[in-house]
Coordinates of C-alpha atoms and ligand atoms in Angstrom, one line a residue:
Chain U
M10 CA -51.7 -99.4 48.5
K11 CA -52.2 -96.4 46.3
I12 CA -49.7 -93.6 45.9
L13 CA -50.0 -90.5 43.9
I14 CA -46.8 -88.9 42.3
V15 CA -47.2 -85.3 41.1
D16 CA -44.5 -83.8 38.9
D17 CA -44.5 -81.5 35.8
E18 CA -41.8 -83.7 34.4
K19 CA -43.7 -86.6 32.5
D20 CA -40.6 -89.0 32.6
V21 CA -40.9 -89.3 36.3
E22 CA -43.8 -91.8 35.7
M23 CA -41.5 -94.2 33.7
L24 CA -38.9 -93.8 36.4
F25 CA -41.0 -94.6 39.2
R26 CA -42.8 -97.5 37.5
Q27 CA -39.3 -99.1 36.8
K28 CA -38.0 -98.4 40.4
F29 CA -41.0 -99.8 42.0
R30 CA -41.4 -102.7 39.3
R31 CA -41.3 -105.5 41.9
E32 CA -43.9 -103.9 44.2
I33 CA -46.2 -103.1 41.2
R34 CA -45.8 -106.7 39.7
N35 CA -46.6 -108.3 43.0
G36 CA -49.7 -106.0 43.5
S37 CA -48.4 -104.5 46.9
L38 CA -48.3 -101.1 45.4
E39 CA -50.4 -99.0 42.8
L40 CA -48.9 -95.9 41.4
V41 CA -51.0 -93.0 39.8
F42 CA -49.3 -89.8 38.3
A43 CA -50.4 -86.2 37.9
F44 CA -48.5 -83.6 35.9
S45 CA -50.0 -80.6 37.5
G46 CA -51.5 -79.6 41.0
A47 CA -54.9 -79.4 39.2
D48 CA -54.5 -82.8 37.9
A49 CA -53.7 -84.2 41.3
L50 CA -56.8 -82.7 42.9
N51 CA -59.0 -84.1 40.1
I52 CA -57.6 -87.6 40.9
L53 CA -58.1 -87.2 44.6
E54 CA -61.7 -86.1 44.1
E55 CA -62.4 -89.1 41.7
T56 CA -63.6 -91.3 44.7
D57 CA -65.0 -90.4 48.0
P58 CA -63.1 -91.1 50.2
P59 CA -60.0 -91.2 47.8
K60 CA -58.2 -94.4 47.5
V61 CA -54.8 -92.7 47.5
V62 CA -53.0 -92.8 50.8
Y63 CA -49.8 -91.1 50.1
V64 CA -49.0 -88.3 47.8
F65 CA -45.5 -87.3 46.7
S66 CA -45.4 -83.9 45.2
D67 CA -42.8 -81.8 43.2
I68 CA -42.8 -78.1 44.5
N69 CA -41.7 -76.4 41.3
M70 CA -44.4 -76.6 38.7
P71 CA -46.1 -74.0 36.5
G72 CA -49.5 -73.1 37.7
M73 CA -50.2 -74.5 41.2
T74 CA -47.0 -75.2 43.1
G75 CA -46.6 -78.2 45.2
L76 CA -46.8 -76.3 48.4
E77 CA -50.1 -74.9 47.3
L78 CA -51.3 -78.5 46.5
L79 CA -50.2 -79.5 50.0
E80 CA -52.2 -76.8 51.6
K81 CA -55.2 -77.8 49.6
I82 CA -55.0 -81.5 50.3
K83 CA -54.3 -81.0 54.0
T84 CA -57.6 -79.0 54.2
K85 CA -59.7 -81.4 52.1
F86 CA -58.2 -84.7 52.9
P87 CA -56.2 -84.4 56.3
Q88 CA -55.9 -88.2 56.3
I89 CA -53.6 -88.4 53.3
N90 CA -50.0 -88.3 53.8
V91 CA -48.0 -85.7 51.6
S92 CA -44.4 -85.4 51.2
M93 CA -42.5 -83.0 49.1
I94 CA -39.9 -83.7 46.4
S95 CA -38.0 -80.7 45.3
A96 CA -34.7 -79.7 43.5
Y97 CA -34.6 -76.6 45.7
G98 CA -33.7 -78.1 49.1
D99 CA -33.5 -74.8 50.9
S100 CA -34.5 -74.0 54.4
D101 CA -37.4 -71.8 53.1
N102 CA -39.0 -74.6 51.0
Y103 CA -38.4 -77.2 54.0
N104 CA -39.9 -75.1 56.7
K105 CA -42.9 -74.1 54.6
A106 CA -43.6 -77.7 53.8
L107 CA -43.3 -79.1 57.2
T108 CA -45.5 -76.2 58.8
S109 CA -48.0 -77.0 56.1
G110 CA -48.3 -80.5 57.4
A111 CA -45.9 -82.4 55.0
K112 CA -44.8 -85.8 56.3
G113 CA -41.4 -85.7 54.8
F114 CA -39.2 -83.6 52.4
F115 CA -37.1 -85.2 49.7
T116 CA -34.6 -83.5 47.4
K117 CA -33.8 -84.2 43.8
P118 CA -32.1 -86.2 42.6
I119 CA -34.3 -88.6 44.5
D120 CA -32.7 -90.9 46.7
F121 CA -35.1 -94.1 45.9
E122 CA -33.8 -96.1 48.8
S123 CA -35.0 -93.6 51.4
L124 CA -38.2 -93.2 49.5
K125 CA -38.8 -96.9 49.4
K126 CA -38.1 -97.0 53.2
E127 CA -40.7 -94.2 53.8
I128 CA -43.3 -96.2 51.6
Q129 CA -42.4 -99.6 53.3
S130 CA -43.0 -98.0 56.8
L131 CA -46.5 -97.2 55.8
M132 CA -47.2 -100.5 54.3
G133 CA -46.1 -101.9 57.6
Chain D
M10 CA 8.1 53.3 -5.3
V11 CA 6.1 52.4 -2.3
L12 CA 4.6 49.3 -3.9
E13 CA 8.2 47.9 -4.4
N14 CA 9.0 48.1 -0.7
I15 CA 5.5 46.7 0.2
I16 CA 6.3 43.9 -2.2
S17 CA 9.8 43.5 -0.4
I18 CA 8.1 43.5 3.1
F19 CA 5.4 41.1 2.0
I20 CA 7.8 38.6 0.6
L21 CA 10.1 38.9 3.6
R22 CA 7.2 38.5 6.1
Y23 CA 6.1 35.5 4.0
L24 CA 9.6 33.9 4.3
Q25 CA 10.0 34.8 7.8
K26 CA 6.8 33.1 8.8
R27 CA 7.9 29.9 7.0
L28 CA 11.3 29.7 8.1
P29 CA 11.9 27.4 11.0
D30 CA 13.0 28.7 14.4
A31 CA 15.9 26.5 14.8
E32 CA 19.4 27.8 15.6
A33 CA 20.8 27.1 12.2
Y34 CA 18.2 29.6 10.6
L35 CA 19.2 32.4 13.1
K36 CA 21.3 34.1 10.4
W37 CA 18.5 34.1 7.8
H38 CA 16.1 35.6 10.4
K39 CA 18.6 38.3 11.0
I40 CA 18.9 39.1 7.2
L41 CA 15.3 39.0 6.7
K42 CA 14.8 41.5 9.6
V43 CA 17.4 43.9 7.9
G44 CA 15.7 43.5 4.6
M45 CA 12.4 44.6 6.2
L46 CA 14.1 47.4 8.0
L47 CA 15.6 48.6 4.8
A48 CA 12.1 48.6 3.1
V49 CA 10.5 50.5 5.8
T50 CA 13.4 53.1 5.7
F51 CA 13.0 53.4 1.9
I52 CA 9.2 54.0 2.2
I53 CA 9.7 56.8 4.9
L54 CA 12.6 58.3 2.8
G55 CA 10.3 58.3 -0.1
Y56 CA 8.0 60.5 1.6
S57 CA 10.6 62.8 3.2
P58 CA 12.2 65.6 1.0
I59 CA 15.6 64.2 2.0
G60 CA 17.6 62.3 -0.8
S61 CA 17.0 61.9 -4.6
R62 CA 13.6 60.2 -5.7
V63 CA 15.6 58.4 -8.3
L64 CA 18.2 56.9 -6.0
I65 CA 15.6 55.6 -3.5
H66 CA 13.6 54.2 -6.3
G67 CA 16.8 52.6 -7.5
L68 CA 17.7 51.1 -4.1
S69 CA 14.1 50.1 -3.5
L70 CA 14.4 48.2 -6.9
A71 CA 17.8 46.7 -5.9
L72 CA 16.5 45.5 -2.7
V73 CA 13.4 43.7 -4.1
G74 CA 15.6 42.3 -6.9
L75 CA 18.0 40.9 -4.4
I76 CA 15.1 39.4 -2.4
I77 CA 13.8 37.7 -5.6
Y78 CA 17.2 36.5 -6.4
G79 CA 17.4 35.0 -3.0
V80 CA 14.1 33.2 -3.4
F81 CA 15.4 31.6 -6.5
K82 CA 18.8 30.8 -5.1
V83 CA 18.2 29.8 -1.5
P84 CA 16.5 26.4 -1.2
E85 CA 14.8 27.4 2.0
F86 CA 13.0 30.3 0.2
N87 CA 12.0 28.5 -2.9
Q88 CA 8.5 28.3 -1.8
A89 CA 8.0 31.9 -2.5
K90 CA 8.7 31.5 -6.1
T91 CA 5.0 31.9 -7.2
I92 CA 5.0 35.4 -5.5
A93 CA 8.2 36.2 -7.3
Y94 CA 6.6 35.3 -10.6
A95 CA 3.6 37.2 -9.7
V96 CA 5.4 40.5 -9.1
L97 CA 8.3 40.1 -11.6
P98 CA 6.5 41.8 -14.6
Y99 CA 5.5 44.7 -12.4
L100 CA 9.0 45.1 -11.1
G101 CA 10.5 44.7 -14.6
L102 CA 8.3 47.4 -15.9
S103 CA 9.1 49.6 -13.0
L104 CA 12.7 49.3 -13.7
V105 CA 12.2 49.9 -17.5
S106 CA 10.0 53.1 -16.8
E107 CA 12.7 54.4 -14.4
V108 CA 15.5 53.8 -16.9
I109 CA 13.6 55.5 -19.8
D110 CA 12.7 58.4 -17.4
I111 CA 16.3 58.8 -16.6
I112 CA 17.6 58.5 -20.1
S113 CA 14.7 60.5 -22.1
P114 CA 12.3 62.1 -20.0
S115 CA 10.4 63.3 -23.2
F116 CA 10.1 59.8 -24.6
Y117 CA 9.0 58.7 -21.2
E118 CA 6.0 61.3 -21.3
S119 CA 5.1 60.0 -24.8
I120 CA 4.9 56.5 -23.7
E121 CA 3.6 57.2 -20.2
T122 CA 0.0 56.0 -21.0
L123 CA 1.2 52.8 -22.5
L124 CA 3.4 52.2 -19.6
D125 CA 0.4 52.9 -17.3
T126 CA -1.6 50.3 -19.2
A127 CA 1.3 47.9 -19.0
G128 CA 1.6 48.6 -15.3
F129 CA -2.1 47.8 -14.9
F130 CA -1.8 44.4 -16.7
A131 CA 1.3 43.7 -14.6
F132 CA -0.8 44.3 -11.5
L133 CA -3.7 42.1 -13.0
W134 CA -1.0 39.5 -13.7
A135 CA 0.2 39.5 -10.2
V136 CA -3.5 39.3 -8.7
A137 CA -4.6 36.5 -11.3
L138 CA -1.4 34.4 -10.4
W139 CA -1.8 35.1 -6.8
Y140 CA -5.5 34.2 -6.9
L141 CA -4.7 30.9 -9.1
S142 CA -2.0 29.8 -6.8
R143 CA -4.1 30.4 -3.8
K144 CA -6.8 28.2 -5.4
Q145 CA -4.3 25.6 -6.4
K146 CA -3.0 25.6 -2.8
K147 CA -6.5 25.1 -1.4
A148 CA -7.2 22.3 -4.0
L149 CA -3.8 20.6 -2.9
E150 CA -4.7 21.2 0.7
L151 CA -8.0 19.6 0.1
E152 CA -6.6 16.7 -1.8
R153 CA -4.0 16.3 1.0
Q154 CA -6.6 16.4 3.6
K155 CA -8.6 13.8 1.6
S156 CA -5.7 11.4 1.3
E157 CA -4.9 11.8 5.0
E158 CA -8.5 10.9 5.7
R159 CA -8.1 7.9 3.2
E160 CA -5.0 7.1 5.0
K161 CA -6.6 7.2 8.3
E162 CA -9.5 5.1 7.1
Y163 CA -7.2 2.5 5.7
R164 CA -5.3 2.3 9.0
L165 CA -8.4 1.9 10.9
T166 CA -9.8 -0.7 8.5
E167 CA -6.3 -2.5 8.8
K168 CA -6.4 -2.3 12.6
I169 CA -10.2 -3.6 12.7
K170 CA -9.0 -6.3 10.2
A171 CA -6.1 -7.2 12.5
Q172 CA -8.4 -7.2 15.4
L173 CA -10.9 -9.4 13.5
E174 CA -8.2 -11.9 12.5
K175 CA -7.1 -12.2 16.0
E176 CA -10.7 -12.8 17.3
V177 CA -11.2 -15.3 14.6
A178 CA -8.0 -17.2 15.4
Q179 CA -9.1 -17.0 19.1
R180 CA -12.7 -18.3 18.1
T181 CA -11.1 -21.1 15.9
Q182 CA -8.9 -22.1 18.7
D183 CA -11.9 -22.2 21.0
L184 CA -13.8 -24.3 18.6
V185 CA -11.0 -26.6 18.0
K186 CA -10.8 -27.0 21.9
K187 CA -14.5 -27.5 22.2
K188 CA -14.6 -30.0 19.3
E189 CA -11.9 -31.9 20.9
A190 CA -13.7 -31.8 24.4
L191 CA -16.8 -33.1 22.7
E192 CA -15.1 -35.8 20.9
K193 CA -13.4 -36.8 24.1
A194 CA -16.9 -36.8 26.0
L195 CA -18.4 -38.8 22.8
N196 CA -15.7 -41.4 23.2
E197 CA -16.3 -41.8 26.9
L198 CA -20.0 -42.0 26.3
K199 CA -19.4 -44.7 23.8
A200 CA -17.1 -46.7 26.1
T201 CA -19.7 -46.2 28.9
Q202 CA -22.4 -47.4 26.5
D203 CA -20.4 -50.5 25.7
Q204 CA -19.9 -51.0 29.3
L205 CA -23.6 -50.7 30.0
I206 CA -24.5 -53.1 27.3
L207 CA -22.1 -55.6 28.7
S208 CA -23.4 -55.2 32.2
E209 CA -27.0 -55.3 31.0
K210 CA -25.8 -58.6 29.3
M211 CA -24.1 -59.8 32.3
A212 CA -27.2 -59.0 34.5
S213 CA -29.4 -61.0 32.1
L214 CA -27.0 -63.8 32.2
G215 CA -27.0 -63.7 36.0
E216 CA -30.8 -63.9 35.7
L217 CA -30.4 -66.7 33.6
T218 CA -27.9 -68.7 35.7
A219 CA -30.4 -69.8 38.2
G220 CA -32.9 -70.9 35.6
I221 CA -30.1 -72.7 33.7
A222 CA -29.0 -74.5 36.8
H223 CA -32.4 -75.9 37.4
E224 CA -33.0 -76.7 33.7
I225 CA -29.7 -78.6 33.6
Q226 CA -30.2 -80.3 37.0
N227 CA -33.6 -81.9 35.8
P228 CA -32.4 -83.6 32.7
L229 CA -29.2 -84.7 34.7
N230 CA -31.1 -86.2 37.4
F231 CA -33.0 -88.2 34.6
V232 CA -29.8 -89.3 33.2
N233 CA -28.5 -90.6 36.4
N234 CA -31.8 -92.1 37.4
F235 CA -32.5 -93.8 34.2
S236 CA -28.8 -95.4 34.0
E237 CA -28.9 -96.3 37.7
V238 CA -32.5 -98.1 37.1
S239 CA -31.2 -99.6 33.9
N240 CA -28.3 -101.2 35.9
E241 CA -30.9 -102.6 38.2
L242 CA -32.8 -103.9 35.3
I243 CA -30.0 -105.5 33.7
Q244 CA -29.2 -107.3 37.1
E245 CA -32.7 -108.5 37.2
L246 CA -32.5 -109.8 33.5
R247 CA -29.3 -111.6 34.4
E248 CA -30.9 -113.4 37.2
E249 CA -33.8 -114.3 35.0
L250 CA -31.3 -115.6 32.4
K251 CA -29.4 -117.8 35.0
K252 CA -32.7 -119.6 35.8
D253 CA -33.5 -123.0 34.5
H254 CA -34.9 -123.0 30.9
T255 CA -38.3 -124.2 32.0
Q256 CA -38.6 -121.6 34.8
R257 CA -37.8 -118.6 32.9
D258 CA -40.5 -115.9 32.4
K259 CA -40.1 -115.0 28.9
E260 CA -42.8 -112.2 29.2
N261 CA -40.9 -110.4 31.9
E262 CA -37.6 -110.9 30.1
A263 CA -39.0 -109.1 27.2
D264 CA -40.6 -106.3 29.3
L265 CA -37.1 -106.0 30.9
M266 CA -35.4 -105.7 27.6
E267 CA -38.0 -103.1 26.4
D268 CA -37.6 -100.9 29.6
I269 CA -33.8 -101.0 29.3
A270 CA -34.2 -100.0 25.5
Q271 CA -36.5 -97.0 26.6
N272 CA -34.3 -95.9 29.3
L273 CA -31.4 -95.7 27.0
E274 CA -33.5 -93.6 24.7
K275 CA -34.5 -91.4 27.7
I276 CA -30.9 -91.2 28.6
T277 CA -30.0 -89.9 25.1
Y278 CA -32.9 -87.5 25.2
H279 CA -32.2 -85.9 28.5
G280 CA -28.5 -85.7 27.8
K281 CA -29.3 -83.7 24.7
R282 CA -31.7 -81.7 26.5
A283 CA -28.9 -80.6 28.9
E284 CA -26.5 -80.1 26.0
A285 CA -29.0 -77.8 24.3
I286 CA -29.4 -75.6 27.4
V287 CA -25.6 -75.4 27.8
K288 CA -25.3 -74.5 24.2
S289 CA -28.0 -71.7 24.4
M290 CA -26.3 -70.3 27.6
L291 CA -23.0 -70.2 25.7
Q292 CA -24.7 -68.5 22.9
H293 CA -26.4 -66.0 25.2
S294 CA -23.0 -65.0 27.0
R295 CA -21.0 -65.1 23.8
K296 CA -19.6 -61.7 22.6
D297 CA -21.7 -60.4 19.7
N298 CA -20.8 -62.3 16.6
G299 CA -24.1 -61.0 15.4
K300 CA -24.4 -63.8 12.7
R301 CA -27.9 -64.5 11.6
E302 CA -28.7 -68.1 11.4
P303 CA -31.8 -70.3 10.5
T304 CA -33.8 -70.5 13.8
D305 CA -36.8 -72.1 15.0
I306 CA -38.7 -69.3 16.8
N307 CA -41.2 -71.6 18.5
K308 CA -38.1 -73.4 20.1
L309 CA -36.5 -70.3 21.0
A310 CA -39.7 -69.0 22.6
D311 CA -40.2 -72.0 24.6
E312 CA -36.7 -72.2 25.7
Y313 CA -36.5 -68.7 26.9
L314 CA -39.9 -68.9 28.7
R315 CA -38.7 -71.7 30.6
L316 CA -35.4 -70.2 31.5
S317 CA -37.2 -66.9 32.6
Y318 CA -39.7 -68.7 34.7
H319 CA -37.0 -71.1 36.5
G320 CA -34.6 -68.0 36.7
L321 CA -37.2 -66.1 38.6
R322 CA -38.4 -69.1 40.6
A323 CA -34.9 -69.8 41.6
K324 CA -34.3 -66.3 42.7
D325 CA -37.5 -65.5 44.6
K326 CA -39.1 -68.6 46.3
S327 CA -42.3 -66.7 46.7
F328 CA -42.6 -66.2 43.0
N329 CA -45.1 -68.3 41.3
A330 CA -46.9 -67.6 38.1
D331 CA -48.7 -69.5 35.4
F332 CA -47.4 -69.4 31.8
K333 CA -48.8 -70.5 28.6
L334 CA -47.2 -71.1 25.2
E335 CA -49.4 -70.8 22.2
L336 CA -47.3 -71.7 19.3
D337 CA -48.3 -71.7 15.7
E338 CA -46.9 -74.8 14.2
N339 CA -46.7 -73.4 10.6
L340 CA -44.1 -70.8 11.4
P341 CA -41.1 -70.6 9.0
I342 CA -37.7 -70.9 9.9
L343 CA -36.4 -67.3 10.2
E344 CA -33.0 -65.9 9.8
V345 CA -32.2 -64.2 13.0
V346 CA -29.3 -63.7 15.6
P347 CA -30.7 -66.4 18.1
Q348 CA -28.9 -65.2 21.2
D349 CA -30.0 -61.5 20.5
L350 CA -33.6 -62.5 19.8
G351 CA -33.3 -64.6 23.0
R352 CA -32.2 -61.8 25.0
V353 CA -35.2 -59.7 23.9
L354 CA -37.6 -62.7 24.7
L355 CA -35.9 -63.0 28.2
N356 CA -36.2 -59.5 28.7
L357 CA -39.9 -59.2 27.7
I358 CA -41.0 -62.5 29.4
N359 CA -39.0 -61.5 32.7
N360 CA -40.9 -57.9 32.7
A361 CA -44.1 -59.7 32.1
F362 CA -43.6 -62.0 35.1
Y363 CA -42.5 -59.2 37.1
A364 CA -45.6 -57.0 36.3
A365 CA -47.9 -59.9 37.0
S366 CA -46.3 -60.8 40.3
E367 CA -46.2 -57.2 41.2
K368 CA -50.0 -57.0 40.8
K369 CA -50.4 -60.2 42.9
K370 CA -48.3 -58.5 45.7
L371 CA -50.4 -55.2 45.6
L372 CA -53.6 -57.3 45.8
E373 CA -52.4 -59.4 48.6
D374 CA -51.4 -56.1 50.6
E375 CA -54.8 -55.1 50.2
G376 CA -56.1 -58.4 51.5
E377 CA -57.3 -59.6 48.2
G378 CA -55.5 -61.5 45.4
K379 CA -56.8 -64.9 46.4
D380 CA -58.4 -65.3 43.0
F381 CA -55.8 -63.5 41.0
K382 CA -53.3 -65.8 39.2
P383 CA -50.4 -64.1 37.6
T384 CA -50.2 -65.4 34.1
V385 CA -47.8 -64.8 31.1
V386 CA -48.8 -66.0 27.7
V387 CA -46.3 -66.2 24.8
T388 CA -47.7 -66.6 21.5
T389 CA -46.3 -67.0 18.0
S390 CA -48.2 -66.7 14.7
L391 CA -47.7 -66.6 11.1
E392 CA -48.3 -63.3 9.3
Q393 CA -48.5 -62.4 5.7
K394 CA -44.9 -61.2 5.4
G395 CA -43.3 -62.7 8.5
V396 CA -43.7 -63.8 12.1
K397 CA -45.5 -62.2 15.1
I398 CA -44.4 -63.0 18.6
T399 CA -46.4 -61.6 21.6
V400 CA -45.6 -61.5 25.2
R401 CA -48.7 -60.8 27.4
D402 CA -49.2 -60.6 31.0
N403 CA -52.2 -59.8 33.3
G404 CA -50.5 -57.3 35.4
N405 CA -51.3 -53.7 36.1
G406 CA -50.6 -52.5 32.7
I407 CA -48.6 -49.4 31.6
P408 CA -50.1 -45.9 32.1
E409 CA -50.7 -43.8 28.9
E410 CA -48.1 -41.3 29.8
V411 CA -45.4 -43.9 30.4
K412 CA -46.1 -46.0 27.3
T413 CA -44.1 -43.6 24.9
K414 CA -41.2 -43.8 27.4
V415 CA -40.8 -47.5 27.9
F416 CA -38.3 -47.8 24.9
Q417 CA -36.3 -45.0 26.0
P418 CA -32.8 -45.9 27.5
F419 CA -32.4 -45.6 31.5
F420 CA -36.3 -45.6 31.7
T421 CA -37.4 -47.9 34.4
T422 CA -40.3 -48.2 36.8
K423 CA -38.7 -50.8 39.0
P424 CA -37.1 -49.7 42.3
A425 CA -33.5 -48.6 42.2
G426 CA -31.1 -51.4 41.8
A427 CA -33.8 -53.6 40.4
G428 CA -33.3 -52.8 36.8
T429 CA -30.8 -51.0 34.7
G430 CA -33.5 -49.4 32.5
L431 CA -31.8 -50.5 29.4
G432 CA -33.5 -53.8 28.7
L433 CA -36.4 -52.5 26.7
S434 CA -34.3 -50.1 24.8
M435 CA -31.8 -52.6 24.0
S436 CA -34.6 -55.0 23.1
Y437 CA -36.0 -52.3 20.7
D438 CA -32.7 -51.7 19.1
I439 CA -32.2 -55.4 18.6
I440 CA -35.5 -55.8 16.8
T441 CA -35.5 -52.6 14.9
K442 CA -31.9 -52.0 13.9
G443 CA -30.6 -55.5 14.3
H444 CA -33.5 -57.4 12.5
G445 CA -35.3 -54.7 10.6
G446 CA -38.6 -55.6 12.6
D447 CA -40.8 -53.8 14.8
L448 CA -41.3 -53.9 18.6
S449 CA -44.5 -52.2 20.2
V450 CA -46.8 -52.2 23.1
I451 CA -50.4 -52.2 23.9
S452 CA -51.9 -52.1 27.4
K453 CA -55.0 -51.4 29.3
P454 CA -54.0 -50.0 32.7
G455 CA -55.1 -52.3 35.5
E456 CA -55.6 -55.4 33.2
Y457 CA -52.8 -56.3 30.9
S458 CA -49.7 -55.4 28.8
E459 CA -48.8 -57.0 25.7
F460 CA -45.4 -56.6 23.9
I461 CA -45.6 -57.5 20.1
I462 CA -42.6 -58.3 17.9
H463 CA -42.9 -58.3 14.2
L464 CA -40.1 -60.0 12.3
R465 CA -40.0 -60.0 8.5
Q466 CA -39.2 -63.0 6.6
D467 CA -36.9 -62.1 3.7
Ligands
MG503 MG1 -40.7 -79.4 38.6

């Protein structure tokens, strides 16, 4: 299963790769990373249909915000699940995310246990 | 004989006029009147056939003689002395002629012509003396009048002088009062200015706080996450090490070790990142120590661009803008007051973000703006004699008529309460007065604004 993580903080990649070390090693999970909204869209458009089934995106990024990215993904690829990860867990962001079609909303610092559960529920 | 009496009357009349009317002089008035009555009587007797001509002449001479004696003896009558001197030769001559006539009428006849001539000269003497005395009197009178006038003038001048001195004193007092009032106002103004500078500082610190919180939260999350995941990795490594020698996955062990080492580096890196942010916040809020220190301008620009962006983002969730940093890697280290220059950058960048996002809002209100991306670009570049920093936004620009005013204190185009109107004027002071540099602006209304800082290297 291929998952895309979008965050302007590049160290997120290292963190996720270590957190999902086992899953990656046993081949049940493939992680790809993008450091901006535009990067993320490019990755999704690489193949048609995209191989990515789930996108986790930061909201606060220079350029395209996570919420803008969410809207774009939901119009172009409605089948892809999108969840938001933000340091600003206020109700404004939360409501906007859910009404735009986000599957979940995670706050930073990330609780990887609940994130793993979310991914596992999808892997079935 | 008539002349002697006329002289008597004349002198008496003269004395009478000048004698005060007071009670003490009543006696003298009476005496003068008796004298005049006598003189008139002698004149009448002189024309009448009654009495001896010689006797009357003698009495007349005696009367006038008595009067002249009085003139010299009585202090109140002294002023008639001149008249006395004038008539004395004539009276003396008259007395001598009479005596000679009585003693030897024949001798008298022989010298009558001589006596007449002498009489004529005596008369001339009297007239000349009278004329001179009159002239002298007039001159004296004139002199007196003049000196009186001078006195009057002097008194007037003194009066004016006194008045002037009074006025000058009054004015001086007024001026002193005004000066004191102005000094007080100036001091109050200075205090207010200090207060305003402080509140502007606090306001910008407030703007910073949200940005700082976000900027610190991110590295702290990494510190926590990386140490947590390192624990997991160590656990995994332990499990691996417990395994039997033949079953151990050496490659996996090496990977785990490598990851742990990298994580520790990341922990250090993000810990230092948080530390640097806290330091710069402390620097920003610190009271002016105003000390110049060697500063990496690129790092400062990067830091404050991020602080500004995250500060605005945290404050207004709808805010979004693109920002770019175009840094010249060859920049020299400059001696600047970092917290002051930081404040300037923060102010310029905040304004730029504000201008760009205002344009976006305006366009959205008109139903456009889908394709407009608010953008702020911060550049640094090396110049011949220093460093140039520019802050450019693609907002609606600054109208020509406003451009000259933007660096004036209290000038703001933001709605009431949104800005103190001091940011740019303080930035201007910091760059020009504080660093000997230059702050200017170029703009194309509707398209962009660019603030340019020139800092000299010396
Ligand atoms: Mg972010």
